Amino acid sequence: MADIIPVDDPADPRLSDFTDLTDVELRRRREPAEGLFVAEGEKVIRRAAQAGYPMRSMLLSEKWLPVMRDVLDQVRAPAYVMSPEAAEQVTGYHVHRGALASMGRTPLPEPGALLATARRVVIMEAVNDHTNIGAVFRSAAALGMDGVLLSPSCADPLYRRSVKVSMGAVFSVPYARLGTWPGGLKPVREAGFRLLAFTPDEDAVPLDDIGAHRLPRVALLLGAEGDGLSARAMRAADDRVRIPMAHGVDSLNVGAAAAVAFYAATRT
Amino acid sequence: MADIIPVDDPADPRLSDFTDLTDVELRRRREPAEGLFVAEGEKVIRRAAQAGYPMRSMLLSEKWLPVMRDVLDQVRAPAYVMSPEAAEQVTGYHVHRGALASMGRTPLPEPGALLATARRVVIMEAVNDHTNIGAVFRSAAALGMDGVLLSPSCADPLYRRSVKVSMGAVFSVPYARLGTWPGGLKPVREAGFRLLAFTPDEDAVPLDDIGAHRLPRVALLLGAEGDGLSARAMRAADDRVRIPMAHGVDSLNVGAAAAVAFYAATRT
């Protein structure tokens, strides 16, 4: 059971997991280095706890205590109770969702371990936007993808914004980081995956013609909004695939493209 | 050809189309009442002009003059040139994209006129989030939907944020507003459209089983993030349809759900 600890002083050092949450650059460095991430709001905190991440501490206002009671009963972590005003001084913003939890990171699986049991994976190259990372995870989980692989330069799926946009889907679909790029794609192909590189290029194969749902194992490669996949990632793939565009539109946003690709690859 | 007019004073009354752009509530009232909307950034301004919206005026910094030269050559509207600092005092924010245009609204088509030639339409109910409206339009245009119908309580697709997120797709896919709700759905059905209501409910028909792409005319009903479609909209539809969910996820976000639905309805 959690210790419920009232705190008044925003400078209390026990709150350091929650300081300066609006400073993206700082948090981006600190969180992986200190082995923590921040879950925000009742639903996301519940999902993180259920997924087995150890809770380090919680910061919440008094009115959220009854809501979070059952979660608090199950963890051995301090729960710091503060007024919303004082909490805002710690975090740097008004916490609309009333409760924050600092969770401990757990080791990521090796790509090989993830690939051993997966049939449909998505591979993101250099997706740096936390909102897009979260959106892709949410769709990947919802549409039944088996795993996510990240190129070395992708942003952190456990960054607060990614976790929130994913609605906690970053906890439910397994993911791993590739150590090299695009070299890390080789073992994916060797594991029997057909590598499909998504691009808006007119000369790529239309998605429907690929029949992705009939392939025994398939890896969908997606690039970042704007830049798309690099030429070397494209060369390392088996096929270049496009979602046909209408009305003179250049491209879908990466979240929408991902959702369409996942649907096409997973429908039965 | 546009008149190029240097302006120093942020309080200059000729700039009133661009004042207080960050005050969403104010702009939401003012823009439809005054018959204008604001296009932001080179691409979006170009697309608005190409789509035939009349330009009222432009506000840009000097370094954007050469970039926008060809657009300015084709319009008879004043182009106010200001320093980025002064422009920020007018608009309330730093205009990263360097150029803003105030465009005149044109009359929306009647739903009946839009339905007469369309085969695939999306109908949104009470979608109030400007980002989501823009995202749905972008995917609707990209994936070849023929038109968009809005329930009376949907937000304005020409609000600056919607226009920007849509990448100008709000100009390329025709849309209309239904005068009553859900009464406005009746003429849609009478025009031969099958009405598919999207819901995460387990007892709805899986999307694949509906074969939406084989229906001669189909209308896809989408509700807002969170609430989804109302019970009365659901009752007014022909079928309740779900995108099957995996990994214990409740739902896709509305942008992702829309992209999947559009893809399923338009693939050949």
XYZ file of C-alpha atoms in Angstrom:
536
model
C 0.000 0.000 0.000
C 1.220 3.471 -0.909
C 2.262 5.988 1.741
C 0.056 9.049 1.426
C 2.279 12.054 2.112
C 0.962 15.630 2.125
C 3.543 18.061 0.729
C 3.327 21.868 0.670
C 6.727 22.922 -0.576
C 7.155 22.762 -4.383
C 10.928 22.651 -3.817
C 10.701 19.427 -1.777
C 13.464 17.195 -3.205
C 11.218 14.123 -3.024
C 9.287 15.613 -5.966
C 12.283 15.683 -8.301
C 10.825 13.059 -10.670
C 8.115 15.602 -11.513
C 10.058 18.842 -11.888
C 10.060 20.944 -15.065
C 7.862 18.607 -17.079
C 7.353 21.278 -19.734
C 11.073 21.439 -20.500
C 11.071 18.870 -23.305
C 14.829 18.919 -23.890
C 15.624 18.478 -20.230
C 13.107 15.669 -19.710
C 14.236 13.956 -22.891
C 17.732 13.640 -21.422
C 16.808 13.041 -17.805
C 14.123 10.392 -18.083
C 16.011 7.636 -19.908
C 19.177 8.435 -17.903
C 17.320 8.126 -14.595
C 15.308 5.127 -15.739
C 11.897 6.719 -15.334
C 8.948 7.954 -17.337
C 5.862 9.930 -16.416
C 2.314 8.647 -16.818
C -0.437 11.259 -16.699
C -4.087 10.804 -15.806
C -6.070 7.989 -14.297
C -6.412 5.741 -17.361
C -2.811 5.934 -18.439
C -1.479 5.402 -14.894
C -3.705 2.347 -14.494
C -2.507 0.921 -17.792
C 1.147 1.486 -16.927
C 0.694 -0.254 -13.581
C -1.230 -3.132 -15.144
C 1.490 -3.551 -17.749
C 3.913 -4.226 -14.892
C 5.950 -1.046 -14.769
C 7.060 -0.421 -11.171
C 5.718 2.805 -9.673
C 8.368 5.102 -8.136
C 5.980 7.730 -6.810
C 2.763 9.565 -7.513
C 1.866 13.256 -7.394
C -1.810 14.056 -7.127
C -4.322 16.473 -5.702
C -6.544 15.483 -2.807
C -9.677 15.029 -4.850
C -7.977 12.340 -6.945
C -7.148 10.166 -3.928
C -10.473 8.273 -3.931
C -10.313 7.801 -7.711
C -6.826 6.288 -7.523
C -7.456 4.426 -4.255
C -7.359 0.908 -5.716
C -4.129 1.636 -7.595
C -2.545 3.124 -4.464
C -3.590 0.061 -2.479
C -1.553 -2.144 -4.762
C 1.757 -0.298 -4.903
C 4.520 0.366 -2.390
C 5.392 3.878 -3.526
C 4.962 7.270 -1.908
C 1.955 9.284 -3.099
C 2.590 12.996 -2.671
C -0.591 14.980 -2.192
C -0.430 18.654 -3.135
C -2.748 21.489 -4.020
C -3.129 21.955 -7.793
C -1.406 25.345 -7.454
C 1.656 23.915 -5.715
C 1.780 20.997 -8.179
C 1.817 23.487 -11.037
C 4.915 25.077 -9.512
C 6.635 21.699 -9.546
C 5.669 20.574 -13.018
C 5.421 23.901 -14.830
C 1.864 23.431 -16.025
C -1.644 22.921 -14.756
C -2.166 19.162 -14.511
C -5.702 18.862 -15.890
C -5.767 15.149 -15.382
C -5.148 15.514 -11.662
C -2.624 12.726 -11.156
C 0.906 11.977 -12.328
C 2.921 8.856 -11.707
C 6.637 8.362 -12.082
C 7.196 4.837 -13.326
C 10.407 2.828 -13.596
C 11.502 1.725 -17.040
C 11.999 -1.952 -17.713
C 14.544 -3.378 -20.183
C 13.375 -3.367 -23.809
C 13.332 -6.696 -25.607
C 15.966 -7.401 -28.234
C 14.623 -7.018 -31.779
C 15.299 -10.726 -32.362
C 13.131 -11.755 -29.436
C 10.293 -9.570 -30.653
C 10.588 -10.863 -34.217
C 10.598 -14.498 -33.133
C 6.881 -14.488 -32.337
C 5.569 -11.560 -34.423
C 3.906 -11.746 -37.833
C 3.095 -8.082 -38.469
C 5.431 -5.336 -37.336
C 5.819 -1.652 -38.059
C 9.273 -0.100 -38.341
C 9.575 3.658 -37.896
C 12.541 5.615 -39.226
C 13.497 8.904 -37.544
C 10.002 9.702 -36.294
C 10.846 12.469 -33.856
C 7.495 13.960 -33.100
C 6.126 12.623 -29.797
C 2.529 13.099 -30.918
C 3.094 11.073 -34.076
C 4.923 8.314 -32.184
C 1.986 8.075 -29.774
C -0.575 8.087 -32.587
C 1.232 5.306 -34.452
C 1.417 3.160 -31.302
C -2.273 3.671 -30.579
C -3.240 2.560 -34.082
C -0.711 -0.290 -34.090
C -2.174 -1.679 -30.875
C -5.799 -1.102 -31.875
C -5.407 -2.705 -35.281
C -3.534 -5.736 -34.011
C 0.070 -5.190 -35.070
C 2.386 -7.525 -33.136
C 5.254 -5.159 -32.486
C 7.057 -1.921 -33.252
C 10.708 -1.485 -34.178
C 12.350 1.933 -33.940
C 15.333 3.236 -35.872
C 18.045 4.628 -33.564
C 16.905 8.236 -34.146
C 13.220 7.797 -33.310
C 11.903 9.692 -30.299
C 11.120 7.979 -27.001
C 7.720 6.245 -26.902
C 7.710 6.635 -23.107
C 7.968 10.404 -23.218
C 4.899 11.840 -21.448
C 3.278 13.241 -24.582
C 3.742 9.988 -26.559
C 2.308 7.934 -23.720
C -0.700 10.244 -23.456
C -1.464 10.382 -27.183
C -1.112 6.602 -27.383
C -3.665 6.294 -24.530
C -1.226 3.855 -22.969
C -0.865 1.711 -26.108
C 2.924 2.055 -25.729
C 2.513 -0.373 -22.822
C 0.513 -2.982 -24.696
C 2.327 -3.440 -27.982
C 5.929 -4.660 -27.570
C 8.667 -2.532 -29.083
C 12.414 -2.634 -29.543
C 15.139 -0.367 -30.873
C 17.313 -1.371 -33.796
C 20.983 -0.829 -32.972
C 22.066 0.164 -36.469
C 20.298 1.734 -39.427
C 19.514 0.593 -41.994
C 21.712 -2.416 -41.094
C 19.215 -3.417 -38.434
C 16.727 -4.250 -41.189
C 18.775 -7.234 -42.360
C 17.847 -9.538 -39.465
C 14.220 -8.556 -40.010
C 14.340 -9.854 -43.560
C 16.310 -12.918 -42.433
C 13.502 -13.669 -39.987
C 11.213 -14.056 -43.005
C 9.579 -10.639 -43.055
C 8.763 -8.933 -46.337
C 9.813 -5.279 -45.949
C 7.334 -2.792 -47.396
C 8.533 0.826 -47.602
C 5.680 3.356 -47.653
C 6.110 6.363 -49.918
C 3.790 8.728 -51.778
C 5.863 8.205 -54.986
C 3.698 7.622 -58.027
C 5.850 4.743 -59.260
C 5.472 2.680 -56.091
C 3.057 -0.259 -56.041
C -0.508 0.572 -54.885
C -1.159 -0.855 -51.424
C -4.070 -2.998 -52.589
C -1.936 -4.735 -55.206
C 0.557 -5.919 -52.580
C -1.987 -7.987 -50.648
C -0.130 -7.357 -47.397
C -2.691 -9.333 -45.393
C -1.829 -12.489 -47.342
C 1.926 -12.319 -46.660
C 3.025 -14.711 -43.917
C 5.239 -12.090 -42.247
C 5.301 -8.428 -43.088
C 7.167 -5.339 -41.834
C 5.738 -1.918 -42.685
C 8.369 0.839 -42.906
C 7.192 4.367 -42.183
C 9.202 7.591 -42.266
C 8.662 10.904 -40.525
C 6.037 13.473 -41.497
C 7.502 15.678 -44.200
C 10.747 13.866 -44.991
C 9.379 10.364 -45.369
C 11.747 7.397 -45.540
C 15.399 7.946 -46.437
C 16.731 6.653 -49.755
C 18.841 4.038 -47.976
C 15.867 2.745 -45.993
C 13.953 2.583 -49.258
C 16.752 0.573 -50.896
C 16.877 -1.844 -47.979
C 13.186 -2.690 -48.425
C 11.688 -5.382 -50.664
C 8.912 -3.259 -52.148
C 7.988 0.392 -52.358
C 4.308 0.766 -51.609
C 1.979 3.747 -51.924
C -1.484 4.542 -50.669
C -3.142 6.010 -53.778
C -3.904 9.742 -53.406
C -6.844 11.714 -54.818
C -7.894 15.385 -55.157
C -4.280 16.444 -55.814
C -3.271 15.770 -52.186
C 0.455 15.007 -51.687
C 0.244 12.660 -48.760
C -1.595 11.515 -45.666
C -0.257 12.486 -42.283
C 1.870 9.738 -40.758
C -0.832 8.717 -38.257
C -3.454 8.301 -40.973
C -1.028 6.509 -43.323
C -0.062 4.164 -40.497
C -3.689 3.378 -39.683
C -4.449 2.548 -43.324
C -1.310 0.421 -43.652
C -2.045 -1.481 -40.431
C -5.629 -2.104 -41.474
C -4.546 -3.401 -44.866
C -1.915 -5.668 -43.317
C -4.073 -7.141 -40.564
C -7.521 -7.619 -42.070
C -8.503 -11.223 -42.405
C -1.590 42.924 -58.889
C -1.520 43.410 -55.125
C -0.620 46.767 -53.575
C 2.447 46.292 -51.394
C 1.939 48.503 -48.347
C 4.544 48.798 -45.567
C 2.892 49.183 -42.155
C 4.614 49.915 -38.844
C 1.743 50.423 -36.439
C 0.214 47.193 -35.084
C -2.937 49.193 -34.278
C -3.467 50.170 -37.947
C -7.179 49.508 -38.579
C -6.448 48.039 -42.016
C -5.022 45.006 -40.198
C -8.258 44.173 -38.400
C -8.745 40.883 -40.285
C -5.614 39.619 -38.526
C -6.086 40.827 -34.960
C -6.153 38.495 -31.944
C -5.788 35.281 -33.915
C -5.036 33.338 -30.739
C -8.418 34.200 -29.216
C -10.285 31.135 -30.483
C -13.669 32.145 -29.107
C -13.481 35.608 -30.618
C -12.298 34.411 -34.029
C -14.897 31.651 -34.049
C -17.642 34.305 -33.840
C -16.020 36.991 -35.956
C -14.840 35.047 -38.992
C -18.145 33.568 -40.197
C -19.975 36.811 -39.284
C -17.526 38.901 -41.299
C -17.327 36.386 -44.137
C -13.620 35.730 -43.886
C -11.149 33.057 -42.935
C -7.398 33.061 -42.418
C -4.971 30.983 -44.454
C -1.494 30.559 -42.992
C 1.743 29.769 -44.781
C 2.756 29.640 -48.414
C 1.244 26.282 -49.376
C -2.116 26.841 -47.760
C -2.450 30.400 -49.133
C -1.646 29.139 -52.631
C -4.224 26.385 -52.345
C -6.913 28.769 -51.081
C -6.253 31.140 -53.987
C -6.223 28.298 -56.522
C -9.502 27.016 -55.131
C -11.047 30.359 -56.066
C -11.454 32.030 -52.684
C -11.104 35.806 -53.130
C -8.209 37.336 -51.211
C -9.114 40.286 -48.968
C -5.588 41.111 -47.829
C -2.282 39.606 -46.882
C 0.035 40.192 -43.936
C 3.627 39.128 -44.402
C 7.203 39.944 -43.528
C 9.544 41.371 -46.118
C 11.501 38.183 -46.685
C 8.310 36.411 -47.798
C 7.596 38.910 -50.573
C 9.701 37.121 -53.215
C 8.265 33.725 -52.218
C 4.694 34.962 -52.595
C 5.410 37.173 -55.623
C 3.466 35.101 -58.173
C 0.430 34.916 -55.881
C 0.579 38.671 -55.251
C 0.813 39.295 -58.997
C -2.518 37.587 -59.497
C -4.663 39.244 -56.844
C -6.048 42.731 -56.349
C -5.713 42.894 -52.596
C -3.488 44.930 -50.314
C -0.415 43.120 -48.991
C 0.673 44.615 -45.680
C 4.368 44.206 -45.017
C 5.467 44.277 -41.394
C 8.368 43.202 -39.246
C 7.789 39.814 -37.578
C 7.773 41.608 -34.190
C 5.039 44.044 -35.190
C 3.032 41.257 -36.835
C 3.200 39.319 -33.571
C 1.594 42.281 -31.818
C -1.287 42.170 -34.292
C -1.907 38.431 -34.305
C -0.876 37.510 -30.764
C 1.687 34.894 -31.799
C 4.872 34.494 -33.750
C 3.876 33.623 -37.303
C 6.399 30.885 -38.082
C 5.094 30.450 -41.577
C 5.791 34.081 -42.447
C 2.619 34.915 -44.351
C -1.078 35.139 -43.548
C -3.917 35.794 -45.955
C -7.450 36.850 -45.150
C -9.730 35.175 -47.659
C -13.396 35.792 -48.391
C -15.800 32.917 -47.789
C -17.919 31.684 -50.653
C -21.433 30.211 -50.256
C -21.474 26.541 -49.275
C -23.319 24.164 -51.592
C -26.649 22.762 -50.471
C -26.368 19.151 -49.254
C -28.632 18.068 -52.119
C -26.316 19.549 -54.731
C -23.325 17.819 -53.187
C -25.151 14.480 -52.944
C -26.321 14.603 -56.548
C -22.874 13.800 -57.929
C -21.175 12.089 -54.971
C -20.781 8.356 -54.381
C -18.775 8.298 -51.158
C -19.349 10.878 -48.446
C -18.396 11.253 -44.805
C -20.832 12.759 -42.317
C -19.428 14.137 -39.069
C -21.573 14.625 -35.987
C -20.569 17.249 -33.418
C -16.858 17.105 -34.191
C -15.742 20.236 -32.371
C -12.024 19.871 -32.320
C -10.421 21.933 -35.093
C -7.445 19.590 -35.327
C -9.682 16.567 -35.801
C -11.838 18.349 -38.396
C -8.705 19.234 -40.339
C -7.295 15.715 -40.066
C -10.534 14.156 -41.315
C -10.643 16.533 -44.298
C -7.026 15.784 -45.193
C -7.673 12.035 -45.196
C -11.034 12.412 -46.969
C -9.389 14.347 -49.792
C -6.309 12.122 -49.973
C -8.291 8.893 -50.050
C -10.786 10.091 -52.642
C -13.986 10.734 -50.721
C -16.362 12.861 -52.806
C -17.712 15.136 -50.109
C -18.158 15.948 -46.428
C -21.418 16.708 -44.628
C -21.372 18.369 -41.221
C -23.983 18.183 -38.490
C -25.081 21.631 -37.297
C -22.806 21.482 -34.229
C -19.553 20.610 -36.009
C -16.766 23.169 -35.815
C -15.831 25.380 -38.753
C -13.550 23.685 -41.328
C -12.281 27.128 -42.362
C -11.000 28.013 -38.901
C -7.237 28.642 -39.188
C -6.192 25.542 -37.278
C -8.483 23.239 -39.307
C -7.256 24.698 -42.576
C -3.636 24.241 -41.502
C -4.001 20.660 -40.251
C -5.899 19.762 -43.422
C -2.991 21.175 -45.480
C -5.640 22.985 -47.494
C -7.742 19.872 -48.153
C -10.770 21.819 -46.850
C -10.560 23.666 -50.176
C -10.427 20.595 -52.393
C -13.151 18.323 -51.067
C -16.637 19.878 -51.251
C -18.587 20.143 -48.014
C -22.001 21.239 -46.837
C -23.843 21.693 -43.556
C -26.981 19.748 -42.726
C -29.681 22.109 -41.485
C -31.234 19.691 -38.998
C -29.953 16.717 -37.042
C -30.484 13.856 -37.379
C -33.349 14.864 -39.714
C -30.824 15.968 -42.312
C -29.807 12.327 -42.760
C -33.140 11.449 -44.370
C -32.419 13.109 -47.734
C -29.037 11.368 -47.747
C -30.716 7.983 -47.562
C -33.338 9.086 -50.085
C -30.503 9.920 -52.473
C -29.571 6.227 -52.395
C -26.769 6.295 -49.831
C -26.321 3.463 -47.364
C -25.641 5.073 -43.963
C -22.893 3.344 -41.976
C -22.540 4.481 -38.349
C -19.042 3.861 -36.943
C -18.850 2.717 -33.330
C -16.427 0.663 -31.241
C -19.377 -1.431 -29.918
C -18.630 -5.129 -29.957
C -22.040 -6.009 -31.415
C -21.613 -3.843 -34.515
C -20.699 -5.444 -37.851
C -16.961 -5.689 -38.585
C -15.956 -3.218 -41.310
C -14.653 -5.934 -43.631
C -17.981 -7.763 -43.574
C -19.843 -4.703 -44.845
C -17.921 -4.513 -48.131
C -18.316 -0.733 -48.208
C -16.311 -0.458 -51.440
C -18.916 -2.550 -53.266
C -21.901 -0.382 -52.248
C -23.010 1.944 -55.041
C -23.368 4.935 -52.693
C -22.174 5.043 -49.120
C -22.179 7.619 -46.306
C -19.790 7.076 -43.389
C -21.002 8.577 -40.091
C -18.326 9.552 -37.587
C -18.775 11.020 -34.119
C -16.451 13.093 -31.976
C -13.423 11.747 -30.116
C -14.585 10.459 -26.756
C -18.357 10.665 -27.117
C -18.721 8.991 -30.488
C -22.033 9.119 -32.347
C -25.217 9.944 -30.452
C -27.869 7.258 -30.007
C -30.220 9.093 -32.339
C -27.627 9.339 -35.084
C -26.976 5.625 -34.600
C -30.704 4.869 -34.950
C -30.944 6.936 -38.115
C -28.238 4.849 -39.796
C -28.685 1.643 -41.790
C -25.844 -0.316 -40.188
C -23.639 -0.028 -37.160
C -20.070 -0.794 -38.181
C -16.921 -1.340 -36.130
C -13.245 -1.466 -36.901
C -12.122 -4.556 -34.965
C -9.848 -3.691 -32.017
C -6.913 -5.675 -30.618
C -4.600 -5.572 -27.555
C -7.488 -4.435 -25.314
C -7.584 -0.980 -26.939
C -10.964 0.819 -26.703
C -10.879 2.784 -29.917
C -8.843 4.507 -32.581
C -8.606 8.264 -32.572
C -11.122 9.851 -34.919
C -8.476 10.729 -37.514
C -7.175 7.163 -37.675
C -10.683 5.669 -37.693
C -11.656 8.017 -40.513
C -8.591 7.086 -42.575
C -9.347 3.371 -42.198
C -13.027 3.871 -43.043
C -12.218 5.987 -46.111
C -9.681 3.463 -47.334
C -12.133 0.609 -46.918
C -14.882 2.537 -48.718
C -12.806 3.757 -51.651
C -10.447 0.910 -52.536
C -11.145 -0.604 -55.880
